[in-house]
Tab-separated table of C-alpha atoms and ligand atoms in Angstrom:
chain	number	residue	atom	x	y	z
A	1	UNK	CA	-12.370	-10.106	32.139
A	2	UNK	CA	-13.951	-11.054	28.802
A	3	UNK	CA	-12.748	-12.303	25.445
A	4	UNK	CA	-13.371	-11.075	21.883
A	5	UNK	CA	-12.783	-13.534	19.055
A	6	UNK	CA	-11.472	-13.207	15.522
A	7	UNK	CA	-11.510	-15.785	12.709
A	8	UNK	CA	-8.216	-14.338	11.428
A	9	UNK	CA	-5.234	-16.000	13.113
A	10	UNK	CA	-1.931	-14.169	13.356
A	11	UNK	CA	1.432	-14.176	15.104
A	12	UNK	CA	0.401	-11.262	17.325
A	13	UNK	CA	1.290	-11.529	20.986
A	14	UNK	CA	1.259	-8.372	23.071
A	15	UNK	CA	-0.010	-6.726	26.219
A	16	UNK	CA	-1.064	-3.079	26.307
A	17	UNK	CA	-3.607	-0.410	27.159
A	18	UNK	CA	-6.534	0.325	24.809
A	19	UNK	CA	-6.668	3.600	22.896
A	20	UNK	CA	-10.020	3.560	21.106
A	21	UNK	CA	-10.723	5.804	18.113
A	22	UNK	CA	-13.921	6.025	16.142
A	23	UNK	CA	-14.134	6.499	12.379
A	24	UNK	CA	-16.016	9.739	13.059
A	25	UNK	CA	-12.965	11.024	14.940
A	26	UNK	CA	-10.659	9.879	12.172
A	27	UNK	CA	-12.769	11.532	9.502
A	28	UNK	CA	-13.943	14.571	11.433
A	29	UNK	CA	-14.157	16.443	8.191
A	30	UNK	CA	-17.859	17.063	7.746
A	31	UNK	CA	-17.844	20.422	9.497
A	32	UNK	CA	-14.874	21.465	7.450
A	33	UNK	CA	-16.426	21.324	3.969
A	34	UNK	CA	-16.975	25.109	3.869
A	35	UNK	CA	-13.501	25.568	5.323
A	36	UNK	CA	-12.062	23.337	2.618
A	37	UNK	CA	-13.853	25.412	-0.045
A	38	UNK	CA	-12.478	28.599	1.499
A	39	UNK	CA	-8.966	27.132	1.655
A	40	UNK	CA	-9.073	25.913	-1.956
A	41	UNK	CA	-10.450	29.293	-3.054
A	42	UNK	CA	-7.555	31.071	-1.322
A	43	UNK	CA	-5.009	28.795	-3.023
A	44	UNK	CA	-6.558	29.195	-6.480
A	45	UNK	CA	-6.926	32.968	-6.163
A	46	UNK	CA	-3.215	33.154	-5.478
A	47	UNK	CA	-2.341	30.759	-8.301
A	48	UNK	CA	-4.632	32.343	-10.891
A	49	UNK	CA	-2.141	35.187	-11.298
A	50	UNK	CA	0.460	32.601	-12.375
A	51	UNK	CA	-1.473	30.730	-15.038
A	52	UNK	CA	-4.883	31.077	-16.658
A	53	UNK	CA	-5.700	27.421	-16.023
A	54	UNK	CA	-5.999	28.211	-12.318
A	55	UNK	CA	-8.439	31.034	-13.052
A	56	UNK	CA	-10.580	28.423	-14.831
A	57	UNK	CA	-10.249	26.128	-11.812
A	58	UNK	CA	-11.375	28.967	-9.559
A	59	UNK	CA	-14.515	29.395	-11.689
A	60	UNK	CA	-15.286	25.684	-11.388
A	61	UNK	CA	-14.808	25.842	-7.621
A	62	UNK	CA	-17.086	28.862	-7.325
A	63	UNK	CA	-19.833	27.348	-9.470
A	64	UNK	CA	-22.630	26.560	-6.944
A	65	UNK	CA	-23.254	23.294	-8.828
A	66	UNK	CA	-20.096	21.775	-7.348
A	67	UNK	CA	-20.985	22.367	-3.706
A	68	UNK	CA	-24.633	21.418	-4.299
A	69	UNK	CA	-23.657	18.084	-5.861
A	70	UNK	CA	-21.360	17.258	-2.953
A	71	UNK	CA	-24.094	18.144	-0.476
A	72	UNK	CA	-26.574	15.976	-2.404
A	73	UNK	CA	-24.283	12.954	-2.085
A	74	UNK	CA	-23.812	13.691	1.633
A	75	UNK	CA	-27.556	13.904	2.210
A	76	UNK	CA	-27.839	10.522	0.467
A	77	UNK	CA	-25.557	8.961	3.066
A	78	UNK	CA	-22.010	9.401	1.702
A	79	UNK	CA	-19.214	10.708	3.908
A	80	UNK	CA	-17.739	13.971	2.653
A	81	UNK	CA	-14.634	12.456	1.064
A	82	UNK	CA	-16.666	9.937	-0.925
A	83	UNK	CA	-19.142	12.676	-1.847
A	84	UNK	CA	-16.340	14.755	-3.361
A	85	UNK	CA	-14.958	11.722	-5.226
A	86	UNK	CA	-18.387	10.844	-6.648
A	87	UNK	CA	-19.114	14.452	-7.609
A	88	UNK	CA	-15.775	14.628	-9.355
A	89	UNK	CA	-16.489	11.543	-11.430
A	90	UNK	CA	-20.086	12.526	-12.140
A	91	UNK	CA	-19.275	16.042	-13.383
A	92	UNK	CA	-16.153	14.936	-15.236
A	93	UNK	CA	-18.105	12.225	-17.044
A	94	UNK	CA	-20.753	14.777	-18.026
A	95	UNK	CA	-18.038	16.924	-19.599
A	96	UNK	CA	-16.480	13.924	-21.338
A	97	UNK	CA	-19.763	13.143	-23.035
A	98	UNK	CA	-20.051	16.620	-24.630
A	99	UNK	CA	-19.422	16.702	-28.368
A	100	UNK	CA	-16.966	19.575	-28.210
A	101	UNK	CA	-13.242	19.091	-27.783
A	102	UNK	CA	-12.739	22.192	-25.640
A	103	UNK	CA	-15.507	21.306	-23.200
A	104	UNK	CA	-14.425	17.661	-23.090
A	105	UNK	CA	-11.027	18.765	-21.889
A	106	UNK	CA	-12.712	20.484	-18.901
A	107	UNK	CA	-13.228	17.024	-17.370
A	108	UNK	CA	-9.630	17.012	-16.191
A	109	UNK	CA	-10.047	20.474	-14.699
A	110	UNK	CA	-13.032	19.295	-12.676
A	111	UNK	CA	-11.041	16.318	-11.437
A	112	UNK	CA	-8.152	18.546	-10.513
A	113	UNK	CA	-10.334	20.984	-8.569
A	114	UNK	CA	-11.887	18.072	-6.669
A	115	UNK	CA	-8.439	16.641	-5.916
A	116	UNK	CA	-7.490	19.985	-4.397
A	117	UNK	CA	-10.668	19.978	-2.351
A	118	UNK	CA	-9.961	16.450	-1.107
A	119	UNK	CA	-6.463	17.430	-0.069
A	120	UNK	CA	-7.828	20.444	1.843
A	121	UNK	CA	-10.451	18.261	3.530
A	122	UNK	CA	-7.914	15.712	4.618
A	123	UNK	CA	-5.530	18.279	5.996
A	124	UNK	CA	-8.391	19.784	7.927
A	125	UNK	CA	-9.058	16.523	9.751
A	126	UNK	CA	-7.715	16.683	13.276
A	127	UNK	CA	-5.256	14.024	14.375
A	128	UNK	CA	-7.147	11.769	16.812
A	129	UNK	CA	-3.887	10.016	17.772
A	130	UNK	CA	-2.295	13.217	19.054
A	131	UNK	CA	-2.313	12.108	22.689
A	132	UNK	CA	-1.421	8.437	22.241
A	133	UNK	CA	0.295	7.197	25.446
A	134	UNK	CA	3.300	4.840	25.218
A	135	UNK	CA	2.383	1.135	25.356
A	136	UNK	CA	-0.986	1.663	23.639
A	137	UNK	CA	-3.035	-0.759	21.592
A	138	UNK	CA	-4.925	1.277	18.990
A	139	UNK	CA	-8.483	-0.044	18.669
A	140	UNK	CA	-10.659	1.019	15.731
A	141	UNK	CA	-13.324	-0.302	13.436
A	142	UNK	CA	-10.862	-0.037	10.552
A	143	UNK	CA	-7.462	1.512	9.908
A	144	UNK	CA	-5.912	2.550	6.601
A	145	UNK	CA	-2.265	2.895	5.597
A	146	UNK	CA	-2.687	6.672	5.612
A	147	UNK	CA	-3.786	6.540	9.298
A	148	UNK	CA	-0.380	5.178	10.244
A	149	UNK	CA	1.136	8.503	9.218
A	150	UNK	CA	-0.755	10.150	12.119
A	151	UNK	CA	0.166	7.467	14.677
A	152	UNK	CA	3.401	7.630	16.626
A	153	UNK	CA	4.294	3.985	15.955
A	154	UNK	CA	6.944	3.940	18.671
A	155	UNK	CA	4.149	4.399	21.229
A	156	UNK	CA	1.933	1.654	19.890
A	157	UNK	CA	2.423	-2.025	20.801
A	158	UNK	CA	-0.645	-3.252	18.970
A	159	UNK	CA	-3.531	-2.584	16.599
A	160	UNK	CA	-6.938	-4.218	16.965
A	161	UNK	CA	-9.546	-3.662	14.273
A	162	UNK	CA	-12.997	-5.011	13.552
A	163	UNK	CA	-12.360	-5.067	9.801
A	164	UNK	CA	-9.345	-5.864	7.637
A	165	UNK	CA	-7.111	-8.858	7.083
A	166	UNK	CA	-3.628	-10.031	8.015
A	167	UNK	CA	-2.310	-8.802	4.708
A	168	UNK	CA	-4.140	-5.523	4.525
A	169	UNK	CA	-1.535	-2.854	4.066
A	170	UNK	CA	-2.004	-1.278	7.431
A	171	UNK	CA	-1.095	-4.648	9.030
A	172	UNK	CA	1.967	-4.939	6.841
A	173	UNK	CA	3.205	-1.521	7.924
A	174	UNK	CA	2.404	-2.318	11.536
A	175	UNK	CA	4.281	-5.613	11.490
A	176	UNK	CA	7.296	-3.947	9.895
A	177	UNK	CA	7.395	-1.772	12.990
A	178	UNK	CA	7.035	-4.770	15.302
A	179	UNK	CA	3.441	-3.882	16.183
A	180	UNK	CA	1.221	-6.870	16.998
A	181	UNK	CA	-1.908	-6.629	14.882
A	182	UNK	CA	-5.251	-8.381	15.153
A	183	UNK	CA	-8.001	-7.829	12.636
A	184	UNK	CA	-11.532	-9.133	12.166
A	185	UNK	CA	-12.252	-8.729	15.894
A	186	UNK	CA	-15.976	-8.163	15.613
A	187	UNK	CA	-17.272	-5.225	17.632
A	188	UNK	CA	-13.772	-4.393	18.949
A	189	UNK	CA	-14.374	-0.650	18.761
A	190	UNK	CA	-17.695	-1.013	20.622
A	191	UNK	CA	-16.807	-3.547	23.327
A	192	UNK	CA	-13.355	-2.242	24.215
A	193	UNK	CA	-13.087	1.027	26.115
A	194	UNK	CA	-10.397	3.634	26.464
A	195	UNK	CA	-7.754	2.468	28.983
A	196	UNK	CA	-8.854	-1.218	29.137
A	197	UNK	CA	-5.956	-3.590	29.632
A	198	UNK	CA	-5.640	-5.919	26.628
A	199	UNK	CA	-3.874	-9.151	25.763
A	200	UNK	CA	-3.520	-9.782	22.015
A	201	UNK	CA	-3.327	-13.513	21.401
A	202	UNK	CA	-3.160	-13.925	17.613
A	203	UNK	CA	-2.620	-17.701	17.608
A	204	UNK	CA	-5.643	-18.224	19.835
A	205	UNK	CA	-7.596	-15.727	17.698
A	206	UNK	CA	-8.647	-13.739	20.759
A	207	UNK	CA	-8.277	-10.422	22.508
A	208	UNK	CA	-8.560	-10.727	26.278
A	209	UNK	CA	-10.045	-7.582	27.794
A	210	UNK	CA	-9.101	-6.674	31.386
A	211	UNK	CA	-7.502	-10.065	32.193
A	212	UNK	CA	-7.157	-11.298	35.776
A	213	UNK	CA	-3.686	-11.695	37.301
A	214	UNK	CA	-3.409	-15.465	36.609
A	215	UNK	CA	-4.130	-14.894	32.902
A	216	UNK	CA	-1.624	-12.044	32.796
A	217	UNK	CA	1.062	-14.302	34.309
A	218	UNK	CA	0.361	-17.039	31.780
A	219	UNK	CA	0.726	-14.600	28.859
A	220	UNK	CA	3.872	-13.003	30.268
A	221	UNK	CA	5.427	-16.511	30.227
A	222	UNK	CA	4.231	-17.102	26.643
A	223	UNK	CA	5.800	-13.836	25.524
A	224	UNK	CA	9.149	-14.860	27.013
A	225	UNK	CA	8.981	-18.245	25.147
A	226	UNK	CA	7.908	-16.588	21.889
A	227	UNK	CA	11.061	-14.514	21.852
A	228	UNK	CA	13.085	-17.755	21.849
A	229	UNK	CA	11.650	-19.251	18.602
A	230	UNK	CA	14.295	-19.443	15.811
A	231	UNK	CA	13.782	-16.567	13.437
A	232	UNK	CA	13.566	-16.830	9.649
A	233	UNK	CA	17.203	-15.657	9.466
A	234	UNK	CA	18.374	-18.329	11.906
A	235	UNK	CA	16.557	-21.069	10.018
A	236	UNK	CA	18.004	-19.964	6.664
A	237	UNK	CA	21.509	-19.876	8.111
A	238	UNK	CA	21.094	-23.344	9.658
A	239	UNK	CA	19.771	-24.814	6.370
A	240	UNK	CA	23.141	-24.464	4.658
A	241	UNK	CA	21.385	-23.256	1.459
A	242	UNK	CA	22.145	-20.008	-0.272
A	243	UNK	CA	18.794	-18.279	0.132
A	244	UNK	CA	19.252	-14.544	0.469
A	245	UNK	CA	17.288	-12.642	3.074
A	246	UNK	CA	16.003	-9.255	1.966
A	247	UNK	CA	13.718	-6.803	3.722
A	248	UNK	CA	10.505	-5.095	2.629
A	249	UNK	CA	10.438	-1.320	3.029
A	250	UNK	CA	7.825	1.403	2.783
A	251	UNK	CA	10.081	4.451	3.077
A	252	UNK	CA	13.735	5.486	3.151
A	253	UNK	CA	13.895	5.095	6.960
A	254	UNK	CA	12.859	1.437	6.607
A	255	UNK	CA	15.656	0.966	4.058
A	256	UNK	CA	18.211	2.454	6.451
A	257	UNK	CA	16.921	0.311	9.354
A	258	UNK	CA	17.088	-2.844	7.199
A	259	UNK	CA	20.664	-2.129	6.145
A	260	UNK	CA	21.635	-1.414	9.767
A	261	UNK	CA	19.989	-4.681	10.817
A	262	UNK	CA	22.197	-6.621	8.350
A	263	UNK	CA	19.694	-7.559	5.604
A	264	UNK	CA	21.258	-8.425	2.234
A	265	UNK	CA	19.146	-5.895	0.391
A	266	UNK	CA	15.615	-4.653	-0.165
A	267	UNK	CA	13.413	-7.166	-1.972
A	268	UNK	CA	10.403	-4.852	-2.079
A	269	UNK	CA	10.342	-1.080	-1.747
A	270	UNK	CA	6.626	-0.192	-1.702
A	271	UNK	CA	6.814	3.224	-3.350
A	272	UNK	CA	3.079	3.868	-3.116
A	273	UNK	CA	3.461	4.888	0.522
A	274	UNK	CA	5.354	7.959	-0.725
A	275	UNK	CA	2.180	8.960	-2.569
A	276	UNK	CA	-0.495	8.282	0.030
A	277	UNK	CA	-0.180	11.202	2.409
A	278	UNK	CA	0.553	13.955	-0.038
A	279	UNK	CA	-1.767	16.595	-1.424
A	280	UNK	CA	-0.734	15.725	-4.962
A	281	UNK	CA	1.562	13.323	-6.798
A	282	UNK	CA	5.174	13.740	-5.702
A	283	UNK	CA	7.148	15.217	-8.574
A	284	UNK	CA	9.876	13.348	-10.458
A	285	UNK	CA	12.415	15.397	-8.504
A	286	UNK	CA	10.892	14.531	-5.108
A	287	UNK	CA	10.771	10.849	-5.983
A	288	UNK	CA	14.303	10.916	-7.359
A	289	UNK	CA	15.551	12.311	-4.010
A	290	UNK	CA	13.856	9.475	-2.084
A	291	UNK	CA	15.031	6.703	-4.400
A	292	UNK	CA	18.564	8.111	-4.561
A	293	UNK	CA	18.784	8.199	-0.739
A	294	UNK	CA	17.484	4.618	-0.572
A	295	UNK	CA	20.003	3.512	-3.228
A	296	UNK	CA	22.845	5.212	-1.377
A	297	UNK	CA	21.872	3.527	1.897
A	298	UNK	CA	21.896	0.153	0.134
A	299	UNK	CA	25.262	0.668	-1.570
A	300	UNK	CA	26.123	-2.672	-3.215
A	301	UNK	CA	23.072	-4.355	-1.762
A	302	UNK	CA	20.074	-4.876	-4.025
A	303	UNK	CA	17.333	-2.239	-3.907
A	304	UNK	CA	14.159	-3.480	-5.615
A	305	UNK	CA	11.886	-0.544	-6.345
A	306	UNK	CA	8.325	-1.586	-7.044
A	307	UNK	CA	6.408	0.913	-9.148
A	308	UNK	CA	3.142	2.441	-7.901
A	309	UNK	CA	0.742	-0.129	-6.494
A	310	UNK	CA	-2.293	2.000	-5.612
A	311	UNK	CA	-5.953	1.242	-5.648
A	312	UNK	CA	-8.103	-1.247	-3.679
A	313	UNK	CA	-7.047	-0.788	-0.035
A	314	UNK	CA	-4.512	1.915	-0.979
A	315	UNK	CA	-6.725	4.688	-2.421
A	316	UNK	CA	-5.192	7.991	-3.402
A	317	UNK	CA	-6.989	11.117	-2.186
A	318	UNK	CA	-5.704	13.163	-5.104
A	319	UNK	CA	-6.492	10.624	-7.821
A	320	UNK	CA	-10.178	9.792	-7.440
A	321	UNK	CA	-11.133	6.722	-9.429
A	322	UNK	CA	-14.639	5.920	-10.481
A	323	UNK	CA	-16.460	3.756	-7.946
A	324	UNK	CA	-15.360	0.143	-8.466
A	325	UNK	CA	-17.731	-2.733	-7.774
A	326	UNK	CA	-14.783	-5.032	-7.004
A	327	UNK	CA	-11.799	-2.806	-6.202
A	328	UNK	CA	-9.329	-5.719	-5.943
A	329	UNK	CA	-10.416	-6.871	-9.410
A	330	UNK	CA	-10.601	-3.343	-10.747
A	331	UNK	CA	-8.313	-0.501	-11.561
A	332	UNK	CA	-5.253	-0.980	-9.375
A	333	UNK	CA	-1.458	-1.168	-9.510
A	334	UNK	CA	0.034	-1.442	-12.998
A	335	UNK	CA	-3.428	-0.923	-14.506
A	336	UNK	CA	-3.530	2.587	-13.029
A	337	UNK	CA	0.085	3.215	-14.030
A	338	UNK	CA	-0.594	2.292	-17.662
A	339	UNK	CA	-3.679	4.510	-17.714
A	340	UNK	CA	-1.913	7.509	-16.149
A	341	UNK	CA	1.316	7.337	-18.083
A	342	UNK	CA	2.315	10.882	-17.061
A	343	UNK	CA	2.510	9.764	-13.407
A	344	UNK	CA	4.132	6.481	-14.374
A	345	UNK	CA	6.797	8.070	-16.557
A	346	UNK	CA	7.732	10.536	-13.816
A	347	UNK	CA	8.314	7.571	-11.516
A	348	UNK	CA	10.287	5.558	-14.072
A	349	UNK	CA	12.485	8.561	-14.868
A	350	UNK	CA	13.147	9.096	-11.143
A	351	UNK	CA	14.085	5.410	-10.726
A	352	UNK	CA	16.406	5.432	-13.753
A	353	UNK	CA	18.169	8.538	-12.457
A	354	UNK	CA	18.500	7.173	-8.903
A	355	UNK	CA	19.815	3.856	-10.237
A	356	UNK	CA	23.172	5.541	-10.864
A	357	UNK	CA	23.696	5.623	-7.096
A	358	UNK	CA	23.356	1.957	-6.197
A	359	UNK	CA	22.330	-1.554	-7.131
A	360	UNK	CA	18.778	-0.738	-8.197
A	361	UNK	CA	16.249	-2.974	-9.931
A	362	UNK	CA	12.725	-2.072	-10.968
A	363	UNK	CA	9.661	-4.251	-10.507
A	364	UNK	CA	6.086	-4.035	-11.819
A	365	UNK	CA	3.082	-5.177	-9.728
A	366	UNK	CA	-0.097	-7.134	-10.635
A	367	UNK	CA	0.995	-8.232	-14.084
A	368	UNK	CA	-1.548	-10.508	-15.799
A	369	UNK	CA	-0.896	-10.121	-19.485
A	370	UNK	CA	2.193	-10.297	-21.645
A	371	UNK	CA	1.137	-7.011	-23.161
A	372	UNK	CA	1.288	-5.275	-19.757
A	373	UNK	CA	4.890	-6.215	-19.058
A	374	UNK	CA	5.829	-5.285	-22.620
A	375	UNK	CA	4.154	-1.898	-22.265
A	376	UNK	CA	6.037	-1.303	-19.006
A	377	UNK	CA	9.313	-2.196	-20.659
A	378	UNK	CA	8.518	-0.003	-23.650
A	379	UNK	CA	7.769	2.974	-21.384
A	380	UNK	CA	11.026	2.377	-19.533
A	381	UNK	CA	12.780	2.485	-22.908
A	382	UNK	CA	10.995	5.737	-23.811
A	383	UNK	CA	12.091	7.266	-20.489
A	384	UNK	CA	15.700	6.220	-21.094
A	385	UNK	CA	15.615	7.759	-24.585
A	386	UNK	CA	14.106	10.992	-23.274
A	387	UNK	CA	16.679	11.257	-20.495
A	388	UNK	CA	19.476	10.551	-22.956
A	389	UNK	CA	18.167	13.183	-25.393
A	390	UNK	CA	18.027	15.752	-22.572
A	391	UNK	CA	21.486	14.788	-21.371
A	392	UNK	CA	20.142	13.837	-17.901
A	393	UNK	CA	22.403	11.251	-16.216
A	394	UNK	CA	20.657	7.913	-15.709
A	395	UNK	CA	21.336	4.170	-15.630
A	396	UNK	CA	21.227	2.436	-19.003
A	397	UNK	CA	21.132	-1.095	-17.649
A	398	UNK	CA	18.606	-1.793	-14.965
A	399	UNK	CA	17.310	-5.234	-14.088
A	400	UNK	CA	13.589	-5.639	-14.645
A	401	UNK	CA	11.276	-7.794	-12.591
A	402	UNK	CA	7.609	-8.428	-12.047
A	403	UNK	CA	5.412	-9.504	-9.187
A	404	UNK	CA	3.755	-12.892	-9.566
A	405	UNK	CA	0.523	-12.364	-7.692
A	406	UNK	CA	-2.214	-13.358	-10.122
A	407	UNK	CA	-3.257	-16.839	-11.300
A	408	UNK	CA	-2.605	-15.699	-14.902
A	409	UNK	CA	1.026	-14.960	-14.127
A	410	UNK	CA	1.389	-18.366	-12.468
A	411	UNK	CA	-0.036	-20.154	-15.496
A	412	UNK	CA	2.204	-18.205	-17.882
A	413	UNK	CA	5.257	-18.179	-15.604
A	414	UNK	CA	7.583	-19.651	-18.200
A	415	UNK	CA	6.633	-17.115	-20.858
A	416	UNK	CA	6.861	-14.212	-18.412
A	417	UNK	CA	10.207	-15.471	-17.127
A	418	UNK	CA	11.657	-14.928	-20.604
A	419	UNK	CA	10.618	-11.260	-20.444
A	420	UNK	CA	12.194	-10.332	-17.104
A	421	UNK	CA	15.299	-10.835	-14.982
A	422	UNK	CA	13.496	-11.764	-11.796
A	423	UNK	CA	10.141	-12.636	-10.260
A	424	UNK	CA	8.886	-11.720	-6.862
A	425	UNK	CA	5.994	-13.842	-5.665
A	426	UNK	CA	3.439	-11.749	-3.797
A	427	UNK	CA	1.584	-14.291	-1.720
A	428	UNK	CA	-0.645	-11.646	-0.140
A	429	UNK	CA	-2.481	-11.091	-3.407
A	430	UNK	CA	-1.762	-14.485	-4.936
A	431	UNK	CA	-3.563	-16.152	-2.023
A	432	UNK	CA	-6.664	-13.997	-2.408
A	433	UNK	CA	-6.855	-14.522	-6.151
A	434	UNK	CA	-6.153	-18.273	-6.044
A	435	UNK	CA	-8.516	-18.940	-3.161
A	436	UNK	CA	-11.158	-16.456	-4.413
A	437	UNK	CA	-11.169	-14.993	-0.891
A	438	UNK	CA	-10.867	-11.254	-0.345
A	439	UNK	CA	-7.736	-10.446	1.700
A	440	UNK	CA	-9.763	-7.938	3.734
A	441	UNK	CA	-12.829	-9.985	4.600
A	442	UNK	CA	-12.837	-11.767	7.997
A	443	UNK	CA	-15.808	-13.915	6.936
A	444	UNK	CA	-13.651	-15.775	4.427
A	445	UNK	CA	-10.445	-15.654	6.460
A	446	UNK	CA	-10.577	-19.448	6.875
A	447	UNK	CA	-9.939	-19.696	3.100
A	448	UNK	CA	-7.324	-16.975	2.990
A	449	UNK	CA	-4.334	-19.130	3.927
A	450	UNK	CA	-0.987	-18.732	2.155
A	451	UNK	CA	-0.013	-22.229	3.381
A	452	UNK	CA	-2.907	-23.801	1.473
A	453	UNK	CA	-1.503	-26.537	-0.835
A	454	UNK	CA	-2.872	-24.638	-3.861
A	455	UNK	CA	-0.727	-21.611	-3.035
A	456	UNK	CA	2.346	-23.673	-2.134
A	457	UNK	CA	2.038	-25.671	-5.357
A	458	UNK	CA	1.784	-22.427	-7.335
A	459	UNK	CA	4.977	-21.149	-5.674
A	460	UNK	CA	6.788	-24.393	-6.536
A	461	UNK	CA	5.588	-24.329	-10.172
A	462	UNK	CA	6.527	-20.686	-10.693
A	463	UNK	CA	9.980	-21.225	-9.205
A	464	UNK	CA	10.669	-24.308	-11.331
A	465	UNK	CA	9.428	-22.611	-14.542
A	466	UNK	CA	11.516	-19.505	-13.866
A	467	UNK	CA	14.661	-21.487	-13.111
A	468	UNK	CA	14.365	-23.352	-16.422
A	469	UNK	CA	15.039	-20.078	-18.211
A	470	UNK	CA	17.458	-18.590	-15.677
A	471	UNK	CA	15.067	-16.152	-14.012
A	472	UNK	CA	15.605	-15.488	-10.272
A	473	UNK	CA	12.721	-15.912	-7.836
A	474	UNK	CA	12.088	-14.045	-4.606
A	475	UNK	CA	9.058	-14.328	-2.313
A	476	UNK	CA	8.000	-11.034	-0.766
A	477	UNK	CA	4.503	-11.652	0.615
A	478	UNK	CA	3.902	-11.849	4.369
A	479	UNK	CA	4.418	-15.622	4.199
A	480	UNK	CA	8.165	-14.976	3.876
A	481	UNK	CA	8.216	-13.439	7.359
A	482	UNK	CA	6.393	-16.336	9.012
A	483	UNK	CA	9.019	-18.397	10.843
A	484	UNK	CA	6.593	-21.345	10.878
A	485	UNK	CA	6.657	-21.393	7.043
A	486	UNK	CA	10.430	-21.147	6.542
A	487	UNK	CA	11.121	-24.891	6.345
A	488	UNK	CA	8.357	-25.334	3.734
A	489	UNK	CA	9.630	-22.412	1.662
A	490	UNK	CA	13.148	-23.828	1.762
A	491	UNK	CA	11.826	-26.956	0.009
A	492	UNK	CA	10.361	-24.897	-2.831
A	493	UNK	CA	13.707	-23.717	-4.192
A	494	UNK	CA	13.304	-19.929	-3.877
A	495	UNK	CA	16.419	-17.786	-4.364
A	496	UNK	CA	15.485	-15.189	-1.777
A	497	UNK	CA	12.897	-14.204	0.785
A	498	UNK	CA	11.946	-10.622	1.508
A	499	UNK	CA	10.448	-9.987	4.945
B	1	LIG	C1	1.762	-9.215	-2.199
B	1	LIG	O1	0.678	-9.087	-2.814
B	1	LIG	O2	2.137	-10.279	-1.684
B	1	LIG	C2	2.648	-8.063	-2.048
B	1	LIG	C3	3.845	-8.171	-1.512
B	1	LIG	O3	2.151	-6.858	-2.438
B	1	LIG	P1	1.174	-5.984	-1.520
B	1	LIG	O4	1.023	-6.683	-0.197
B	1	LIG	O5	1.797	-4.643	-1.375
B	1	LIG	O6	-0.084	-5.983	-2.316
B	2	LIG	MG1	0.271	-7.275	-3.971
């Protein structure tokens, strides 16, 4: 028996058998670069009969410069996916700098060809979780939200990773599925072996490897007690206050499960998960289908659809961004949406159309500036006008909200509250930005605490400012789901929690 420590505390408490995967297994794509080229070539040859743009793409793909640049990045230490992303940006930028309109426009073609290549590479990767036994604890250096698509979550009781934070998106997905998750466990993937018996003790910040029988007995007792702690729902009911309890969802199945479990609505539908495991952006029609189904499941209950929140720890394989020095301070969320308005408008149109089928509201993430929320509202207006002009049925009145997850939005809460119908406080990001502590870095996990007085005071100030002008306030960060925080949150006057 031995113990591995983490500086990142959590609620995790579980017992299971280790299933260790290495990053090399998860990204076993290096051998498939030629295969990916061949696959992309096959696709483009077929498509080039349909439109001349694909014939141009085929030429770009067949230009030896493309493969040589990727191989150069690989020989300089990049993995293949990063090498393709960097090549894409490098070549596209070269085109953009040319003083000729026609050639400048080729930058987008290069990006598109590289996106196709990335999609082929990712499909080629084998699924290392294919043989996951029931009752497993997945152990890895790092996991990403897209990895969860390959994992049969019903077979996994826990995740243990060396990197990441409590609020990294893979943890959020895991917790929504009742999977105990421990991150920042240094060397986990090296010191834990396939089949080891593990105890995940989040409060104690430790993973016990191959415990003796006495330790096992102690933890079995703790697990029985843990199940008896009053839940968030029980505490809200006992408080006698009218604080609504919503659920967070990442897909239509989560929405259905939340409705079946009796939640009063969906306070946060993270739409970006619909985009993460696809070869290209889902079309307006595909998104409309998903949102309509979610709205129908909710019926009269609120469905809060948050627009695309990519970037940082939710990268998109088909939308390579230039390398960002500080991804969490870079191009992410609404900043990407306002830069790629074609993608954004397709999503807004899909939401407006689906809103006819339920009680839908729309919400924008990572707002910092008044101009951003106004641009979002203006685009929503444009989408409504376009739909009306085409005669496409859609909702005219849709409530508009924004996430409060940046210090700027806290400081300007009163002004923002006049622009929207509701706020949703995202403590996962708000904590990292207020405490200047990366949500994914175990070394600063001691600072990353949503119960820090600075964060709690910000929640109280935002709620009071919003209420002065009649704007509703929800809290949808992971703090809302922490039963130890419920009594504190009740004091802060929130209208709803989304867990
Ligand atoms: C948050 O930041 O608190 C939030 C709910 O958004 P996400 O975790 O998806 O960034
Ligand atoms: Mg956030």
